[in-house]
JSON list of C-alpha atoms in Angstrom, two decimals:
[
{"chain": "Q", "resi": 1, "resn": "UNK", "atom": "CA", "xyz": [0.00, 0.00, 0.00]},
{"chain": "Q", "resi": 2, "resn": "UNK", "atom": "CA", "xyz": [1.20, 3.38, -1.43]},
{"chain": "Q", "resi": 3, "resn": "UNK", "atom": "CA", "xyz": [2.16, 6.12, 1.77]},
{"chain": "Q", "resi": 4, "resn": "UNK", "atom": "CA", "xyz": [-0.83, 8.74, 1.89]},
{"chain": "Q", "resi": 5, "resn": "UNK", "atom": "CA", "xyz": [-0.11, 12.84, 2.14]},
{"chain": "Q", "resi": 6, "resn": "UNK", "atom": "CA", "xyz": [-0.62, 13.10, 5.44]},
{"chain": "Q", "resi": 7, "resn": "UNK", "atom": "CA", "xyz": [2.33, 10.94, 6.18]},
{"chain": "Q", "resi": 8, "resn": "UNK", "atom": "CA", "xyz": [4.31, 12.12, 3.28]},
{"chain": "Q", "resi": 9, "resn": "UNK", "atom": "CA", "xyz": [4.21, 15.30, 5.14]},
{"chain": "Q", "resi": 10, "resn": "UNK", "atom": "CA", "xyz": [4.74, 14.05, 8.44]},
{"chain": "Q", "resi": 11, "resn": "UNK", "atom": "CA", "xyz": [8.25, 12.46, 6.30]},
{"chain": "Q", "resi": 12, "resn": "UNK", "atom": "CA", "xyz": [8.65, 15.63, 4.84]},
{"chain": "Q", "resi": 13, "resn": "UNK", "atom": "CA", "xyz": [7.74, 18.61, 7.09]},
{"chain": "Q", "resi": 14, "resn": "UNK", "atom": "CA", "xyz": [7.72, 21.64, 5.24]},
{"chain": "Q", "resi": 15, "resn": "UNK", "atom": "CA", "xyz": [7.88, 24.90, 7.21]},
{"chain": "Q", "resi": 16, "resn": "UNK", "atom": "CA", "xyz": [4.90, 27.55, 7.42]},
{"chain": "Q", "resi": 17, "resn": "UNK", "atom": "CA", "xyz": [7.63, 30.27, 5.38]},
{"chain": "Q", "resi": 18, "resn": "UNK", "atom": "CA", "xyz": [8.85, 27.35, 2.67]},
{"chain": "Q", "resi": 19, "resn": "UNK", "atom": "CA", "xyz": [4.75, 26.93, 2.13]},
{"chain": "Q", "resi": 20, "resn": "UNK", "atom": "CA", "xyz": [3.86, 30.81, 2.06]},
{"chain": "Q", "resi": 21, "resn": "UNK", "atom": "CA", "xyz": [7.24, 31.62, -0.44]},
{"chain": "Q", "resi": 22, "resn": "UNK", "atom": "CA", "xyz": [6.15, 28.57, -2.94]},
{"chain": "Q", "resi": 23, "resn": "UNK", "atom": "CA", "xyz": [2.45, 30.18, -3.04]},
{"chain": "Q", "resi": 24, "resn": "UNK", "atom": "CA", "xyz": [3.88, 33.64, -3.20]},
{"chain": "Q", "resi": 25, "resn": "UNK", "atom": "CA", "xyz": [5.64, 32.02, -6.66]},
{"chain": "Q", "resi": 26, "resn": "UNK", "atom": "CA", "xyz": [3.20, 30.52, -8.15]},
{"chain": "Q", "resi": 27, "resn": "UNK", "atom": "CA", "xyz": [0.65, 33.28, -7.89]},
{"chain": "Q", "resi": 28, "resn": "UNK", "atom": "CA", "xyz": [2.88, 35.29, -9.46]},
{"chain": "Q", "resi": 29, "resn": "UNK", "atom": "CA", "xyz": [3.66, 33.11, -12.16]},
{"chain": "Q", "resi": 30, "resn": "UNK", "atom": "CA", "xyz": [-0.05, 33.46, -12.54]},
{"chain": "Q", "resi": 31, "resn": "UNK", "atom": "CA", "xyz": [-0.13, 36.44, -13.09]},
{"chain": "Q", "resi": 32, "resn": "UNK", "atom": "CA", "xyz": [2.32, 36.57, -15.29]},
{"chain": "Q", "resi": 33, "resn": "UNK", "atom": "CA", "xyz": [0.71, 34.05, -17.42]},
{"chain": "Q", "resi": 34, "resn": "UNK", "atom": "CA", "xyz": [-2.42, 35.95, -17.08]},
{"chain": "Q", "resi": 35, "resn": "UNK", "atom": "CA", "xyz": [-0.72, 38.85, -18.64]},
{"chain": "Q", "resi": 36, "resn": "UNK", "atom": "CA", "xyz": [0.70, 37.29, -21.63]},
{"chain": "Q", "resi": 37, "resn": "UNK", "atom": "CA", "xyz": [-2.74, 35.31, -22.25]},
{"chain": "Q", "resi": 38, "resn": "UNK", "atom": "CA", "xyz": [-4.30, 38.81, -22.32]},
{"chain": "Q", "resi": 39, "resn": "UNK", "atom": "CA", "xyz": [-1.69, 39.80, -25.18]},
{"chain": "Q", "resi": 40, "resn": "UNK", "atom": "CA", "xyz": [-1.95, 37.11, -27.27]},
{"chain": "Q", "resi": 41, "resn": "UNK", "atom": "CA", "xyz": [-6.34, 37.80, -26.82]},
{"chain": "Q", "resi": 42, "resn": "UNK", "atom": "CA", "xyz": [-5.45, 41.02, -27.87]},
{"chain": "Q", "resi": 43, "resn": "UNK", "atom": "CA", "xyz": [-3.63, 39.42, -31.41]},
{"chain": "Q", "resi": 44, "resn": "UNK", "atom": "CA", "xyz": [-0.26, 41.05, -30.42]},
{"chain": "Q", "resi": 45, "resn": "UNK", "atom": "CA", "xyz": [2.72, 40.15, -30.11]},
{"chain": "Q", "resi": 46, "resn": "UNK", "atom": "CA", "xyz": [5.53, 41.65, -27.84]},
{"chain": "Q", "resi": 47, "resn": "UNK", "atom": "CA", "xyz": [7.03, 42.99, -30.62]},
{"chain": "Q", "resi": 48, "resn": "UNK", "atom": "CA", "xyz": [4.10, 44.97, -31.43]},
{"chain": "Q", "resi": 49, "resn": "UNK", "atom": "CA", "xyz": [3.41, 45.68, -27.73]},
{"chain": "Q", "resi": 50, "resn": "UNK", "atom": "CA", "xyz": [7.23, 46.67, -27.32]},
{"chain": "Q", "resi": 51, "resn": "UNK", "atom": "CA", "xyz": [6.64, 49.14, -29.95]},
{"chain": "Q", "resi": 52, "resn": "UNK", "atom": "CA", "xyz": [3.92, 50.45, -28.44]},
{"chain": "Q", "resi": 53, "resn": "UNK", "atom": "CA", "xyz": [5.73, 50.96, -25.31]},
{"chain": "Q", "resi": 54, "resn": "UNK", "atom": "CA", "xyz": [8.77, 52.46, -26.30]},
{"chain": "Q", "resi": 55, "resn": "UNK", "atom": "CA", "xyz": [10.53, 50.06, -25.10]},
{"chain": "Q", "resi": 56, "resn": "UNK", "atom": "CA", "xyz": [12.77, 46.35, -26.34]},
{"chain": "Q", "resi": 57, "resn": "UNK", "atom": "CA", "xyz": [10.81, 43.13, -26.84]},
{"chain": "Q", "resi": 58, "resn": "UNK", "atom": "CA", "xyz": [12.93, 41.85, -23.71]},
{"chain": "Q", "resi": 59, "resn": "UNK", "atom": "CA", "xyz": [11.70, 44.20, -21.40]},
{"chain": "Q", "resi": 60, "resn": "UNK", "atom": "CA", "xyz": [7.99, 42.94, -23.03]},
{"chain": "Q", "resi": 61, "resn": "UNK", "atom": "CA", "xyz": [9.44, 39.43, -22.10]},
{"chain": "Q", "resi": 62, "resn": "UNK", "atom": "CA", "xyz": [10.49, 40.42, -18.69]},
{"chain": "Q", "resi": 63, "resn": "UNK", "atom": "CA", "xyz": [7.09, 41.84, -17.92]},
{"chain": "Q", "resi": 64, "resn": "UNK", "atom": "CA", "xyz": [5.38, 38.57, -18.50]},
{"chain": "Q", "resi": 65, "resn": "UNK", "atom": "CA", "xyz": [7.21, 36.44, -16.80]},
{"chain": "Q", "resi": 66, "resn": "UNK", "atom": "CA", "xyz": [9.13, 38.14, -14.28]},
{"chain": "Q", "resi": 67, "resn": "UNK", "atom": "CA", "xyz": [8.57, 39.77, -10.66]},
{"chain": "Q", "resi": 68, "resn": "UNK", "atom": "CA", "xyz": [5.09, 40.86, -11.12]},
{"chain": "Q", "resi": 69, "resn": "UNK", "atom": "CA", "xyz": [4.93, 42.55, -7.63]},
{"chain": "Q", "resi": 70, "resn": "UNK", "atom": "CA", "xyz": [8.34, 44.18, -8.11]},
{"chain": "Q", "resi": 71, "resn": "UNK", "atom": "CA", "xyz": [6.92, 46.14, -11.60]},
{"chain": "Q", "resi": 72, "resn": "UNK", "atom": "CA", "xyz": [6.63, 50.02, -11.46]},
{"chain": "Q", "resi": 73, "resn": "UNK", "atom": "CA", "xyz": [3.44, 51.12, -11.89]},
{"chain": "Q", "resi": 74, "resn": "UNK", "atom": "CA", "xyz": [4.47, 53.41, -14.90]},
{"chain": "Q", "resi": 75, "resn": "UNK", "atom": "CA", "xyz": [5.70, 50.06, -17.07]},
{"chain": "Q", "resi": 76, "resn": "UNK", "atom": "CA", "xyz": [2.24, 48.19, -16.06]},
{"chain": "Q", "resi": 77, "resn": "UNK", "atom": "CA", "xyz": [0.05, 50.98, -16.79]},
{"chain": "Q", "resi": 78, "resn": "UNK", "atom": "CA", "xyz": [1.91, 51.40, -20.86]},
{"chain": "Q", "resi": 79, "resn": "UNK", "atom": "CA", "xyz": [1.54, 47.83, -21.07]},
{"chain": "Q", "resi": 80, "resn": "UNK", "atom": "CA", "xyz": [-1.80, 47.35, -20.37]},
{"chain": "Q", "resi": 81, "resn": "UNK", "atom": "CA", "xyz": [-2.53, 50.63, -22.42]},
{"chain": "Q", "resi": 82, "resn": "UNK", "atom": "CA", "xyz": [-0.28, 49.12, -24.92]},
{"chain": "Q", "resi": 83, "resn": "UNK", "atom": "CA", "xyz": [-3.19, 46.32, -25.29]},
{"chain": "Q", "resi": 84, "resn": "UNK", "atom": "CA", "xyz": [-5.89, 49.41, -25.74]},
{"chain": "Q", "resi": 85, "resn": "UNK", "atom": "CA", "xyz": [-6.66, 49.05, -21.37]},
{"chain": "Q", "resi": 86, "resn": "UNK", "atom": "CA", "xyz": [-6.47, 51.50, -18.81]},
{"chain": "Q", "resi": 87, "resn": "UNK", "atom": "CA", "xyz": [-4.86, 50.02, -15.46]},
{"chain": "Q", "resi": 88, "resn": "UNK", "atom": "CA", "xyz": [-7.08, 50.58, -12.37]},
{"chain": "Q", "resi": 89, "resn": "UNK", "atom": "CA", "xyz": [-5.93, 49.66, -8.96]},
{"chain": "Q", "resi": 90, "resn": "UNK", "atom": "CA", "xyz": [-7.94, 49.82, -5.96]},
{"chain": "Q", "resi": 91, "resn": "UNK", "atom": "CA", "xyz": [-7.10, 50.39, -2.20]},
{"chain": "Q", "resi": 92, "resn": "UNK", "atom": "CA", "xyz": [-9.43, 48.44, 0.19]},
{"chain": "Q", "resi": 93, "resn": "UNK", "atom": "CA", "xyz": [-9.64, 50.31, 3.11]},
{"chain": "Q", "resi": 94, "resn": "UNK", "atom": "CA", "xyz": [-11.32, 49.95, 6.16]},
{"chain": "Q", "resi": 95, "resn": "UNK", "atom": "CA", "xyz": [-13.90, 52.80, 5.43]},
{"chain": "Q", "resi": 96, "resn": "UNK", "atom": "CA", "xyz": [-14.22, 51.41, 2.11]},
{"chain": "Q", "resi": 97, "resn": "UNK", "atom": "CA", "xyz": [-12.33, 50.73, -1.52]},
{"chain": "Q", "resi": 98, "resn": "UNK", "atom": "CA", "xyz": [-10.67, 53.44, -3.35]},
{"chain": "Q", "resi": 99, "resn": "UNK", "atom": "CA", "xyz": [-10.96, 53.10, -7.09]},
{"chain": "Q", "resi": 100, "resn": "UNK", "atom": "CA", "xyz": [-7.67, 54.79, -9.39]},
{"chain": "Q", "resi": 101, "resn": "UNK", "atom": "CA", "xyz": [-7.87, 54.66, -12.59]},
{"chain": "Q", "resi": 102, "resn": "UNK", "atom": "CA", "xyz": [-4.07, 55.27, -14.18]}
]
């Protein structure tokens, strides 16, 4: 009989910070495939979007699948407006959310 998760993990104990950093990643990577899925609905490539931009296809690259959370808001709001968006980020605060359109 195969060993079951719970005492895979009890083999394998995997700390609270190791757990939160791996989901940190991979919602990240999410996002960054969310990004380039929204590109290629738009029938771009990141050439074009580059161009639009002002910027090199590698910076293009870097957006979509580099540090999401690390991106100035300046390069996310041309590349979303590079796809024909506006960026809008809201600020949920305890006497309610803050909508900015940028």
């Amino acid at each position: 009989m195969g060993t079951s998760y719970r005492e895979f993990r009890q083999m394998h104990p995997v700390s609270d910070e190791a757990m939160d950093a791996a989901r940190a990643a991979t919602e990240e990577k999410i996002r960054a495939y969310e990004l380039r899925e929204a590109r290629k609905a738009c029938g771009l490539t990141q050439e074009q979007v580059s161009e639009r931009m002002g910027v090199g296809q590698k910076r293009v690259s870097a957006v979509e699948t580099g540090k999401i959370d690390t991106l100035k808001v300046d390069t996310l709001r041309r590349y979303v407006a590079a796809l024909g968006g506006t960026l809008c980020i809201t600020a949920e605060l305890p006497q309610g959310a803050v909508r900015l359109s940028l």
